[in-house]
Every structure is written in structure tokens, then in C-alpha cells.
Amino acid sequence: IRCIGILTSGGDAPGMNAAIRAVTRSGISNGYKIKGIYRGYDGLINDDIQIFTTENVSSIIQRGGTILRTARSKEFTTPAGRKKAYDTLVKEGIDALVVIGGNGSLTGAMLLADEYDFPCIGLPGTIDNDLWGTDSTIGYDTTLNTIKECVDKIRDTATSHERIFFVEVMGRDAGFLAQYSAIAAGAEAAIIPEDSTDSDQLIEFMKRGIRKSKKSCIVIVSESPKCGAMYYAERVNKEYPEFDVRVSILGHLQRGGSPSAHDRILASLTGVGAIQAVKQGQRNVMVGVRNNELVYVPFVDAVRKKKPIDRNLIKVLDDLSI
Ligand code: F6P
């Protein structure tokens, strides 16, 4: 292998730039030529590619987003799109591909690797923390801190007005952001897809919590097409009109901003790990960190196995919310 391509794909995440920097610098240090592929798989399909030198990645470790841009490529989900992408790899003389992204992006890398026997290495780049086999994903810690700061601010209003706030956070199908931010921000509850908590249990809880000792309350709700923060607020409004209820949907501010030290370090370790993987002849694995050790997780496990939440944390939150 002489030339390694690198791309970011799917939702941007703080720390992606630190990962691009690490892969580029470590790749060059180890004698590889590095090519940056713009706009994710769309850029691979359309040959939007440039040689990367160390200068391309100077002063980017602190920047949010991704200098390579990103996309959710529809075309790459089709066999015809992946054929075009493979043809570009051959044309560009790229012998291995490093993909930084979440579940959908690494699933794409797995398909390309399988169909064309092409070496692909993945880095876990998503705020959702929903990739199996790694304790954390690049971007998750920064987003958790962003949510914590937002909820701290919302609490000022919640307390002053004695209101119930339903704060909706991202996470797609996973409740990590909601559960951990609820603990970090001292929220009274988290509604997460992995838990059986339904709205009636929630209202019971609020009756207890609010009437006994609390005059305000913050509930963190994982985004969901049917049962998001709006849904719970409307139910409480209807069934308990004595409560003053508000909703705050944090939205895309959760994805932006300068990456935390934790995310920069994770990106740097896994970026260097990706080049080591190529050197060792590994292929079709995601580089992660588990119990402070670098691990190589087969794509099929990383994307297909469901990362479990820590159920003990449900009790922790319950105990602390009285
Ligand atoms: O996967 C990251 C994420 O931010 C999810 O938490 C969220 O559901 C989704 O992306 C939003 O995607 P988009 O920016 O395309 O609307």
C-alpha cells in the first residue's frame, strides 16, 4: 500500500478535523502518500480529491466541523454508486481508504470493502456514541459538554419561573447523550429509547417530584419522530394544566464548536491507530478505544451490534432526582 485516501461522511462531529490531522500526519510520517477526499462518498464518486500535505492539516485540531466537508450520500448506498467510487479509487491510485463517520458511513465502508476486496479502516466519528466496541466516539464528549452548558442556562429560567422544561437532545436511536447529559446537568429525568419509561410513568414521577419537594423540573428527552419533547409537553399540559411547561429543542448547536480535549485525544489516538492498522495489513475494522486500550473492531460488529446503555445509570438518576 502506497497511497491512502481519507474522507469524512455523515453528520459532522467535533474532533473530525483532529482525526484528519492525525491520519494525514501519521500517514506521511510512515511513508504513505495521503489523498483528501471532499464531501464524503459523493466526492469519491465524483473524483473531488486532492493530495494532502502536512500544511493542509495545520491549525485544524481546534476547529469544529470538517475541513473535508461531509455528506450523506444517497448514491453510495446503491451498488452502481459504489462501483463509481471504486473506479475513482483505482483511477487515483488509492490503495486503502480511511473513513471517519458514524454507523451509516462505516456500513458504507463495509460494503465497499466486501464488494471490491478493498482495504478500509474506520474511525468512530459521531456525536451519538452509538458504535459498538468503542467506549466513546469522536464528538460525543464535546456534545455532552455543550448540552450540559445549555441545560445549566435553561435551569436559570426553570427555577426563576418554577417551570417544567422538556429539553430535546440529539442521538438518533440512542439515548447516550440524553442519559449522560441528564446526570451531568442534574436533570430530574431522562427519557431514552432504550428504557421502557412511557409517558404515564413520567407523569407519575413529575407529580411526585414536583409536588413533594421541587418547584421546577428539567427532563432531557432523546429525539424521536413520535415521542419527542413536544409530545411529552403536550401531554403534561393537557393532563396537568397546573404546571407551567416549556420545550427547548437544542438542535444543531449540539454538533458545532471546538472539540474537547477528550475528543482531540481520542481522534489523535485512533487516527494514528488507523495508519498502524494499514501497516499491519489489517482491513475492514473500526479503530476504537476500550478500557484505555486501542482496539480494532470488525466493521460488522461495530455497525450491527447494539451498544447497550448502562442500566445502573437509570437508578443513579432516579436516586439523585428526589
Ligand atoms: O448522527 C448525528 C446526528 O446529529 C443525529 O444525532 C441526528 O439524528 C442526525 O445526525 C441529524 O442529521 P441531519 O444534520 O442530517 O439533520
Short mmCIF file of N, CA and C in Angstrom, two decimals, residues 4-174:
data_model
loop_
_atom_site.label_atom_id
_atom_site.label_comp_id
_atom_site.label_asym_id
_atom_site.label_seq_id
_atom_site.Cartn_x
_atom_site.Cartn_y
_atom_site.Cartn_z
N ILE A 4 -3.02 6.38 0.66
CA ILE A 4 -4.21 6.20 1.50
C ILE A 4 -5.16 7.39 1.29
N GLY A 5 -6.42 7.09 1.02
CA GLY A 5 -7.44 8.15 0.90
C GLY A 5 -8.14 8.33 2.23
N ILE A 6 -8.58 9.56 2.48
CA ILE A 6 -9.29 9.82 3.73
C ILE A 6 -10.53 10.66 3.44
N LEU A 7 -11.64 10.31 4.10
CA LEU A 7 -12.86 11.11 3.93
C LEU A 7 -13.65 11.15 5.23
N THR A 8 -14.48 12.19 5.35
CA THR A 8 -15.44 12.26 6.46
C THR A 8 -16.83 12.13 5.85
N SER A 9 -17.72 11.47 6.58
CA SER A 9 -19.04 11.18 6.00
C SER A 9 -20.11 11.23 7.08
N GLY A 10 -21.35 11.51 6.65
CA GLY A 10 -22.47 11.57 7.60
C GLY A 10 -22.47 12.89 8.35
N GLY A 11 -23.10 12.92 9.52
CA GLY A 11 -23.16 14.16 10.30
C GLY A 11 -21.77 14.58 10.77
N ASP A 12 -21.46 15.87 10.67
CA ASP A 12 -20.15 16.32 11.17
C ASP A 12 -20.11 16.14 12.69
N ALA A 13 -18.91 16.04 13.23
CA ALA A 13 -18.76 15.86 14.69
C ALA A 13 -17.48 16.56 15.13
N PRO A 14 -17.52 17.25 16.28
CA PRO A 14 -16.30 17.94 16.74
C PRO A 14 -15.19 16.93 16.99
N GLY A 15 -14.03 17.18 16.40
CA GLY A 15 -12.92 16.23 16.53
C GLY A 15 -12.61 15.56 15.21
N MET A 16 -13.50 15.73 14.22
CA MET A 16 -13.21 15.13 12.90
C MET A 16 -11.93 15.73 12.33
N ASN A 17 -11.75 17.04 12.52
CA ASN A 17 -10.53 17.67 11.99
C ASN A 17 -9.28 17.12 12.69
N ALA A 18 -9.38 16.90 13.99
CA ALA A 18 -8.25 16.34 14.72
C ALA A 18 -7.93 14.95 14.17
N ALA A 19 -8.97 14.22 13.75
CA ALA A 19 -8.76 12.88 13.19
C ALA A 19 -8.12 12.96 11.81
N ILE A 20 -8.57 13.92 10.99
CA ILE A 20 -7.98 14.11 9.65
C ILE A 20 -6.50 14.45 9.81
N ARG A 21 -6.21 15.32 10.76
CA ARG A 21 -4.82 15.72 11.02
C ARG A 21 -3.97 14.51 11.42
N ALA A 22 -4.52 13.70 12.34
CA ALA A 22 -3.75 12.56 12.84
C ALA A 22 -3.47 11.54 11.74
N VAL A 23 -4.49 11.24 10.93
CA VAL A 23 -4.30 10.26 9.85
C VAL A 23 -3.28 10.80 8.84
N THR A 24 -3.42 12.08 8.50
CA THR A 24 -2.52 12.67 7.49
C THR A 24 -1.08 12.69 8.00
N ARG A 25 -0.90 13.21 9.20
CA ARG A 25 0.48 13.34 9.72
C ARG A 25 1.12 11.98 9.96
N SER A 26 0.35 11.09 10.58
CA SER A 26 0.90 9.76 10.87
C SER A 26 1.16 9.01 9.56
N GLY A 27 0.27 9.18 8.60
CA GLY A 27 0.46 8.54 7.29
C GLY A 27 1.74 9.01 6.64
N ILE A 28 1.93 10.33 6.61
CA ILE A 28 3.14 10.88 5.97
C ILE A 28 4.38 10.44 6.74
N SER A 29 4.31 10.48 8.07
CA SER A 29 5.45 10.02 8.90
C SER A 29 5.84 8.59 8.56
N ASN A 30 4.85 7.79 8.19
CA ASN A 30 5.13 6.38 7.91
C ASN A 30 5.36 6.10 6.42
N GLY A 31 5.54 7.17 5.65
CA GLY A 31 5.93 7.00 4.25
C GLY A 31 4.80 6.84 3.25
N TYR A 32 3.55 7.08 3.68
CA TYR A 32 2.44 6.94 2.73
C TYR A 32 2.13 8.28 2.07
N LYS A 33 1.57 8.21 0.87
CA LYS A 33 1.00 9.39 0.24
C LYS A 33 -0.46 9.48 0.73
N ILE A 34 -0.90 10.70 1.05
CA ILE A 34 -2.28 10.85 1.57
C ILE A 34 -3.10 11.68 0.59
N LYS A 35 -4.30 11.21 0.31
CA LYS A 35 -5.21 11.99 -0.53
C LYS A 35 -6.49 12.31 0.23
N GLY A 36 -6.84 13.58 0.27
CA GLY A 36 -8.07 14.01 0.94
C GLY A 36 -9.23 13.96 -0.04
N ILE A 37 -10.30 13.30 0.37
CA ILE A 37 -11.49 13.17 -0.49
C ILE A 37 -12.57 14.08 0.08
N TYR A 38 -13.06 15.02 -0.74
CA TYR A 38 -14.03 16.01 -0.25
C TYR A 38 -15.47 15.51 -0.35
N ARG A 39 -16.31 16.02 0.56
CA ARG A 39 -17.76 15.75 0.55
C ARG A 39 -18.12 14.27 0.67
N GLY A 40 -17.38 13.57 1.48
CA GLY A 40 -17.72 12.17 1.79
C GLY A 40 -17.72 11.28 0.55
N TYR A 41 -18.63 10.31 0.54
CA TYR A 41 -18.67 9.37 -0.58
C TYR A 41 -19.06 10.05 -1.90
N ASP A 42 -19.79 11.17 -1.80
CA ASP A 42 -20.13 11.89 -3.04
C ASP A 42 -18.86 12.36 -3.74
N GLY A 43 -17.90 12.82 -2.95
CA GLY A 43 -16.62 13.28 -3.52
C GLY A 43 -15.82 12.13 -4.10
N LEU A 44 -16.00 10.96 -3.53
CA LEU A 44 -15.31 9.78 -4.06
C LEU A 44 -15.94 9.39 -5.41
N ILE A 45 -17.25 9.44 -5.46
CA ILE A 45 -17.95 9.10 -6.70
C ILE A 45 -17.59 10.11 -7.80
N ASN A 46 -17.49 11.39 -7.41
CA ASN A 46 -17.26 12.44 -8.43
C ASN A 46 -15.80 12.90 -8.53
N ASP A 47 -14.89 12.15 -7.93
CA ASP A 47 -13.45 12.44 -8.01
C ASP A 47 -13.09 13.85 -7.53
N ASP A 48 -13.61 14.21 -6.36
CA ASP A 48 -13.30 15.51 -5.75
C ASP A 48 -12.18 15.28 -4.72
N ILE A 49 -10.96 15.16 -5.23
CA ILE A 49 -9.85 14.63 -4.42
C ILE A 49 -8.60 15.48 -4.60
N GLN A 50 -7.84 15.61 -3.51
CA GLN A 50 -6.63 16.44 -3.55
C GLN A 50 -5.53 15.76 -2.73
N ILE A 51 -4.28 15.91 -3.16
CA ILE A 51 -3.17 15.39 -2.36
C ILE A 51 -3.08 16.20 -1.08
N PHE A 52 -2.88 15.54 0.05
CA PHE A 52 -2.77 16.23 1.33
C PHE A 52 -1.31 16.22 1.81
N THR A 53 -0.83 17.41 2.21
CA THR A 53 0.49 17.51 2.83
C THR A 53 0.26 17.90 4.30
N THR A 54 1.33 17.99 5.05
CA THR A 54 1.16 18.36 6.46
C THR A 54 0.55 19.77 6.58
N GLU A 55 0.81 20.63 5.58
CA GLU A 55 0.25 22.01 5.63
C GLU A 55 -1.27 22.00 5.56
N ASN A 56 -1.82 21.05 4.80
CA ASN A 56 -3.29 21.00 4.70
C ASN A 56 -3.96 20.82 6.05
N VAL A 57 -3.22 20.26 7.00
CA VAL A 57 -3.86 19.95 8.29
C VAL A 57 -3.27 20.79 9.43
N SER A 58 -2.57 21.88 9.07
CA SER A 58 -2.04 22.77 10.10
C SER A 58 -3.17 23.55 10.75
N SER A 59 -3.08 23.75 12.05
CA SER A 59 -4.03 24.60 12.78
C SER A 59 -5.48 24.20 12.60
N ILE A 60 -5.75 22.90 12.56
CA ILE A 60 -7.15 22.49 12.45
C ILE A 60 -7.60 21.68 13.66
N ILE A 61 -6.67 21.32 14.54
CA ILE A 61 -7.04 20.43 15.66
C ILE A 61 -8.13 21.05 16.53
N GLN A 62 -8.18 22.38 16.58
CA GLN A 62 -9.12 23.07 17.46
C GLN A 62 -10.44 23.41 16.78
N ARG A 63 -10.54 23.11 15.48
CA ARG A 63 -11.74 23.54 14.75
C ARG A 63 -12.83 22.48 14.70
N GLY A 64 -14.08 22.94 14.90
CA GLY A 64 -15.22 22.03 14.77
C GLY A 64 -15.49 21.75 13.30
N GLY A 65 -16.51 20.96 13.02
CA GLY A 65 -16.85 20.62 11.63
C GLY A 65 -15.78 19.76 11.00
N THR A 66 -15.71 19.79 9.67
CA THR A 66 -14.68 19.01 8.98
C THR A 66 -14.18 19.78 7.75
N ILE A 67 -12.86 19.97 7.65
CA ILE A 67 -12.31 20.70 6.51
C ILE A 67 -12.52 19.93 5.21
N LEU A 68 -12.75 18.63 5.30
CA LEU A 68 -13.00 17.83 4.10
C LEU A 68 -14.46 17.93 3.65
N ARG A 69 -15.28 18.66 4.44
CA ARG A 69 -16.73 18.69 4.21
C ARG A 69 -17.29 17.26 4.38
N THR A 70 -18.61 17.19 4.38
CA THR A 70 -19.21 15.87 4.57
C THR A 70 -20.56 15.82 3.86
N ALA A 71 -21.08 14.63 3.69
CA ALA A 71 -22.38 14.47 3.03
C ALA A 71 -22.98 13.14 3.45
N ARG A 72 -24.30 13.06 3.33
CA ARG A 72 -24.96 11.77 3.47
C ARG A 72 -25.28 11.33 2.04
N SER A 73 -24.39 10.53 1.46
CA SER A 73 -24.50 10.21 0.03
C SER A 73 -25.58 9.15 -0.23
N LYS A 74 -26.58 9.53 -1.02
CA LYS A 74 -27.63 8.56 -1.41
C LYS A 74 -27.06 7.60 -2.44
N GLU A 75 -26.27 8.17 -3.36
CA GLU A 75 -25.77 7.36 -4.48
C GLU A 75 -24.89 6.20 -4.00
N PHE A 76 -24.13 6.46 -2.94
CA PHE A 76 -23.20 5.42 -2.46
C PHE A 76 -23.95 4.24 -1.84
N THR A 77 -25.22 4.44 -1.48
CA THR A 77 -25.98 3.32 -0.91
C THR A 77 -26.38 2.32 -2.00
N THR A 78 -26.20 2.70 -3.28
CA THR A 78 -26.54 1.78 -4.37
C THR A 78 -25.27 1.08 -4.89
N PRO A 79 -25.41 -0.16 -5.39
CA PRO A 79 -24.24 -0.84 -5.96
C PRO A 79 -23.61 -0.05 -7.10
N ALA A 80 -24.43 0.64 -7.90
CA ALA A 80 -23.89 1.42 -9.02
C ALA A 80 -23.03 2.57 -8.49
N GLY A 81 -23.46 3.20 -7.40
CA GLY A 81 -22.70 4.30 -6.80
C GLY A 81 -21.37 3.79 -6.26
N ARG A 82 -21.40 2.63 -5.63
CA ARG A 82 -20.15 2.08 -5.05
C ARG A 82 -19.19 1.66 -6.17
N LYS A 83 -19.74 1.23 -7.31
CA LYS A 83 -18.87 0.88 -8.46
C LYS A 83 -18.14 2.13 -8.93
N LYS A 84 -18.87 3.25 -9.03
CA LYS A 84 -18.23 4.51 -9.46
C LYS A 84 -17.14 4.90 -8.46
N ALA A 85 -17.45 4.75 -7.17
CA ALA A 85 -16.48 5.10 -6.13
C ALA A 85 -15.23 4.24 -6.26
N TYR A 86 -15.43 2.96 -6.49
CA TYR A 86 -14.28 2.05 -6.64
C TYR A 86 -13.44 2.44 -7.87
N ASP A 87 -14.13 2.78 -8.96
CA ASP A 87 -13.40 3.19 -10.18
C ASP A 87 -12.53 4.42 -9.89
N THR A 88 -13.06 5.36 -9.08
CA THR A 88 -12.26 6.55 -8.74
C THR A 88 -11.03 6.14 -7.93
N LEU A 89 -11.22 5.23 -6.99
CA LEU A 89 -10.08 4.79 -6.16
C LEU A 89 -8.97 4.23 -7.06
N VAL A 90 -9.37 3.41 -8.03
CA VAL A 90 -8.38 2.82 -8.95
C VAL A 90 -7.71 3.93 -9.76
N LYS A 91 -8.53 4.82 -10.30
CA LYS A 91 -8.01 5.91 -11.14
C LYS A 91 -7.02 6.79 -10.37
N GLU A 92 -7.33 7.05 -9.11
CA GLU A 92 -6.50 7.93 -8.27
C GLU A 92 -5.29 7.20 -7.67
N GLY A 93 -5.23 5.90 -7.86
CA GLY A 93 -4.12 5.12 -7.29
C GLY A 93 -4.19 5.02 -5.78
N ILE A 94 -5.42 5.09 -5.24
CA ILE A 94 -5.59 4.96 -3.78
C ILE A 94 -5.70 3.46 -3.44
N ASP A 95 -4.86 3.00 -2.52
CA ASP A 95 -4.82 1.55 -2.21
C ASP A 95 -5.55 1.19 -0.92
N ALA A 96 -5.86 2.20 -0.10
CA ALA A 96 -6.61 1.93 1.15
C ALA A 96 -7.38 3.19 1.50
N LEU A 97 -8.50 3.00 2.20
CA LEU A 97 -9.38 4.14 2.50
C LEU A 97 -9.63 4.22 4.00
N VAL A 98 -9.49 5.44 4.55
CA VAL A 98 -9.86 5.67 5.95
C VAL A 98 -11.14 6.51 5.96
N VAL A 99 -12.16 5.97 6.60
CA VAL A 99 -13.46 6.65 6.66
C VAL A 99 -13.74 7.08 8.10
N ILE A 100 -14.01 8.37 8.28
CA ILE A 100 -14.35 8.89 9.61
C ILE A 100 -15.85 9.18 9.60
N GLY A 101 -16.61 8.47 10.41
CA GLY A 101 -18.05 8.70 10.39
C GLY A 101 -18.78 7.78 11.34
N GLY A 102 -20.09 7.84 11.27
CA GLY A 102 -20.93 7.06 12.18
C GLY A 102 -21.40 5.76 11.55
N ASN A 103 -22.51 5.27 12.05
CA ASN A 103 -23.00 3.96 11.66
C ASN A 103 -23.20 3.80 10.14
N GLY A 104 -23.91 4.75 9.54
CA GLY A 104 -24.20 4.66 8.10
C GLY A 104 -22.92 4.71 7.28
N SER A 105 -22.00 5.57 7.70
CA SER A 105 -20.75 5.75 6.94
C SER A 105 -19.88 4.50 7.01
N LEU A 106 -19.81 3.89 8.19
CA LEU A 106 -18.98 2.69 8.33
C LEU A 106 -19.67 1.48 7.68
N THR A 107 -21.00 1.50 7.63
CA THR A 107 -21.71 0.45 6.88
C THR A 107 -21.33 0.57 5.40
N GLY A 108 -21.25 1.79 4.89
CA GLY A 108 -20.84 2.01 3.50
C GLY A 108 -19.44 1.49 3.26
N ALA A 109 -18.53 1.75 4.20
CA ALA A 109 -17.15 1.28 4.06
C ALA A 109 -17.11 -0.25 4.06
N MET A 110 -17.95 -0.85 4.89
CA MET A 110 -18.00 -2.32 4.97
C MET A 110 -18.45 -2.90 3.63
N LEU A 111 -19.47 -2.29 3.02
CA LEU A 111 -19.98 -2.80 1.74
C LEU A 111 -18.92 -2.67 0.64
N LEU A 112 -18.27 -1.50 0.60
CA LEU A 112 -17.23 -1.28 -0.41
C LEU A 112 -16.10 -2.31 -0.24
N ALA A 113 -15.71 -2.51 1.03
CA ALA A 113 -14.63 -3.45 1.34
C ALA A 113 -15.01 -4.87 0.89
N ASP A 114 -16.26 -5.25 1.18
CA ASP A 114 -16.72 -6.61 0.83
C ASP A 114 -16.82 -6.80 -0.67
N GLU A 115 -17.43 -5.82 -1.34
CA GLU A 115 -17.73 -5.99 -2.76
C GLU A 115 -16.47 -5.94 -3.63
N TYR A 116 -15.47 -5.17 -3.22
CA TYR A 116 -14.29 -4.98 -4.08
C TYR A 116 -13.00 -5.46 -3.44
N ASP A 117 -13.12 -6.16 -2.31
CA ASP A 117 -11.95 -6.65 -1.60
C ASP A 117 -10.94 -5.50 -1.42
N PHE A 118 -11.47 -4.38 -0.96
CA PHE A 118 -10.65 -3.16 -0.84
C PHE A 118 -10.41 -2.86 0.64
N PRO A 119 -9.16 -2.58 1.04
CA PRO A 119 -8.90 -2.33 2.47
C PRO A 119 -9.48 -1.01 2.96
N CYS A 120 -10.37 -1.10 3.91
CA CYS A 120 -10.98 0.09 4.50
C CYS A 120 -10.77 0.05 6.02
N ILE A 121 -10.47 1.22 6.58
CA ILE A 121 -10.34 1.36 8.03
C ILE A 121 -11.32 2.46 8.47
N GLY A 122 -12.02 2.23 9.57
CA GLY A 122 -12.99 3.22 10.03
C GLY A 122 -12.53 3.90 11.32
N LEU A 123 -12.90 5.17 11.45
CA LEU A 123 -12.73 5.87 12.74
C LEU A 123 -14.12 6.25 13.22
N PRO A 124 -14.41 6.07 14.52
CA PRO A 124 -15.76 6.33 15.01
C PRO A 124 -16.02 7.83 15.17
N GLY A 125 -16.62 8.45 14.17
CA GLY A 125 -16.86 9.89 14.22
C GLY A 125 -18.35 10.19 14.24
N THR A 126 -18.90 10.34 15.42
CA THR A 126 -20.33 10.68 15.56
C THR A 126 -20.60 11.19 16.97
N ILE A 127 -21.49 12.17 17.07
CA ILE A 127 -21.85 12.66 18.41
C ILE A 127 -22.72 11.66 19.16
N ASP A 128 -23.30 10.68 18.45
CA ASP A 128 -24.31 9.81 19.06
C ASP A 128 -23.75 8.74 19.98
N ASN A 129 -22.48 8.42 19.87
CA ASN A 129 -21.81 7.36 20.65
C ASN A 129 -22.46 5.99 20.47
N ASP A 130 -23.02 5.74 19.29
CA ASP A 130 -23.79 4.50 19.12
C ASP A 130 -23.03 3.41 18.36
N LEU A 131 -21.69 3.47 18.37
CA LEU A 131 -20.94 2.41 17.68
C LEU A 131 -20.44 1.39 18.70
N TRP A 132 -20.73 0.15 18.44
CA TRP A 132 -20.35 -0.94 19.34
C TRP A 132 -18.83 -1.13 19.31
N GLY A 133 -18.25 -1.45 20.49
CA GLY A 133 -16.84 -1.85 20.52
C GLY A 133 -15.90 -0.75 20.93
N THR A 134 -16.38 0.49 21.01
CA THR A 134 -15.53 1.57 21.49
C THR A 134 -16.27 2.27 22.63
N ASP A 135 -15.53 2.66 23.67
CA ASP A 135 -16.20 3.28 24.82
C ASP A 135 -16.84 4.61 24.44
N SER A 136 -16.17 5.33 23.56
CA SER A 136 -16.68 6.64 23.18
C SER A 136 -16.42 6.86 21.69
N THR A 137 -17.13 7.82 21.12
CA THR A 137 -16.90 8.16 19.72
C THR A 137 -16.41 9.60 19.63
N ILE A 138 -15.74 9.92 18.54
CA ILE A 138 -15.18 11.27 18.36
C ILE A 138 -16.36 12.26 18.21
N GLY A 139 -16.43 13.22 19.09
CA GLY A 139 -17.52 14.21 19.04
C GLY A 139 -18.49 14.09 20.20
N TYR A 140 -18.61 12.89 20.75
CA TYR A 140 -19.60 12.64 21.80
C TYR A 140 -19.32 13.49 23.05
N ASP A 141 -18.07 13.51 23.49
CA ASP A 141 -17.75 14.24 24.73
C ASP A 141 -18.00 15.75 24.57
N THR A 142 -17.63 16.29 23.43
CA THR A 142 -17.85 17.73 23.20
C THR A 142 -19.34 18.04 23.24
N THR A 143 -20.13 17.22 22.57
CA THR A 143 -21.58 17.45 22.52
C THR A 143 -22.19 17.33 23.91
N LEU A 144 -21.73 16.36 24.66
CA LEU A 144 -22.22 16.19 26.04
C LEU A 144 -21.98 17.48 26.83
N ASN A 145 -20.79 18.04 26.67
CA ASN A 145 -20.47 19.28 27.38
C ASN A 145 -21.30 20.46 26.89
N THR A 146 -21.55 20.48 25.59
CA THR A 146 -22.39 21.56 25.04
C THR A 146 -23.80 21.47 25.63
N ILE A 147 -24.35 20.26 25.67
CA ILE A 147 -25.70 20.09 26.22
C ILE A 147 -25.72 20.51 27.70
N LYS A 148 -24.71 20.08 28.43
CA LYS A 148 -24.62 20.44 29.85
C LYS A 148 -24.66 21.96 30.03
N GLU A 149 -23.90 22.67 29.20
CA GLU A 149 -23.88 24.14 29.31
C GLU A 149 -25.25 24.73 28.99
N CYS A 150 -25.91 24.20 27.97
CA CYS A 150 -27.25 24.71 27.60
C CYS A 150 -28.24 24.46 28.73
N VAL A 151 -28.20 23.26 29.29
CA VAL A 151 -29.18 22.94 30.34
C VAL A 151 -28.91 23.78 31.59
N ASP A 152 -27.65 24.05 31.88
CA ASP A 152 -27.33 24.94 33.02
C ASP A 152 -28.04 26.28 32.83
N LYS A 153 -28.03 26.77 31.59
CA LYS A 153 -28.67 28.06 31.32
C LYS A 153 -30.19 27.95 31.41
N ILE A 154 -30.73 26.88 30.85
CA ILE A 154 -32.19 26.70 30.90
C ILE A 154 -32.66 26.59 32.35
N ARG A 155 -31.83 26.00 33.18
CA ARG A 155 -32.21 25.83 34.60
C ARG A 155 -32.46 27.19 35.28
N ASP A 156 -31.71 28.21 34.88
CA ASP A 156 -31.95 29.53 35.48
C ASP A 156 -33.41 29.95 35.29
N THR A 157 -33.89 29.76 34.07
CA THR A 157 -35.29 30.14 33.79
C THR A 157 -36.26 29.17 34.46
N ALA A 158 -35.92 27.88 34.40
CA ALA A 158 -36.81 26.88 35.02
C ALA A 158 -37.01 27.21 36.51
N THR A 159 -35.93 27.54 37.18
CA THR A 159 -36.01 27.83 38.62
C THR A 159 -36.74 29.15 38.87
N SER A 160 -36.37 30.18 38.13
CA SER A 160 -36.95 31.50 38.36
C SER A 160 -38.45 31.51 38.13
N HIS A 161 -38.89 30.79 37.10
CA HIS A 161 -40.33 30.78 36.76
C HIS A 161 -41.07 29.57 37.33
N GLU A 162 -40.37 28.72 38.01
CA GLU A 162 -40.94 27.47 38.53
C GLU A 162 -41.64 26.68 37.42
N ARG A 163 -40.87 26.37 36.41
CA ARG A 163 -41.43 25.69 35.23
C ARG A 163 -40.89 24.27 35.07
N ILE A 164 -41.61 23.50 34.28
CA ILE A 164 -41.10 22.20 33.83
C ILE A 164 -40.56 22.39 32.42
N PHE A 165 -39.33 22.02 32.20
CA PHE A 165 -38.74 22.10 30.86
C PHE A 165 -38.51 20.71 30.30
N PHE A 166 -38.96 20.49 29.08
CA PHE A 166 -38.58 19.28 28.34
C PHE A 166 -37.51 19.72 27.33
N VAL A 167 -36.31 19.23 27.52
CA VAL A 167 -35.20 19.62 26.64
C VAL A 167 -34.88 18.44 25.72
N GLU A 168 -35.03 18.68 24.42
CA GLU A 168 -34.79 17.58 23.47
C GLU A 168 -33.36 17.62 22.93
N VAL A 169 -32.70 16.48 23.00
CA VAL A 169 -31.32 16.39 22.52
C VAL A 169 -31.21 15.36 21.39
N MET A 170 -30.12 15.44 20.65
CA MET A 170 -29.90 14.50 19.54
C MET A 170 -29.48 13.13 20.05
N GLY A 171 -29.21 12.23 19.13
CA GLY A 171 -28.78 10.89 19.50
C GLY A 171 -29.28 9.83 18.53
N ARG A 172 -30.12 10.26 17.60
CA ARG A 172 -30.78 9.34 16.66
C ARG A 172 -31.54 8.27 17.43
N ASP A 173 -31.11 6.98 17.35
CA ASP A 173 -31.86 5.94 18.06
C ASP A 173 -31.23 5.61 19.41
N ALA A 174 -30.23 6.36 19.81
CA ALA A 174 -29.50 6.02 21.04
C ALA A 174 -29.69 7.09 22.11
#
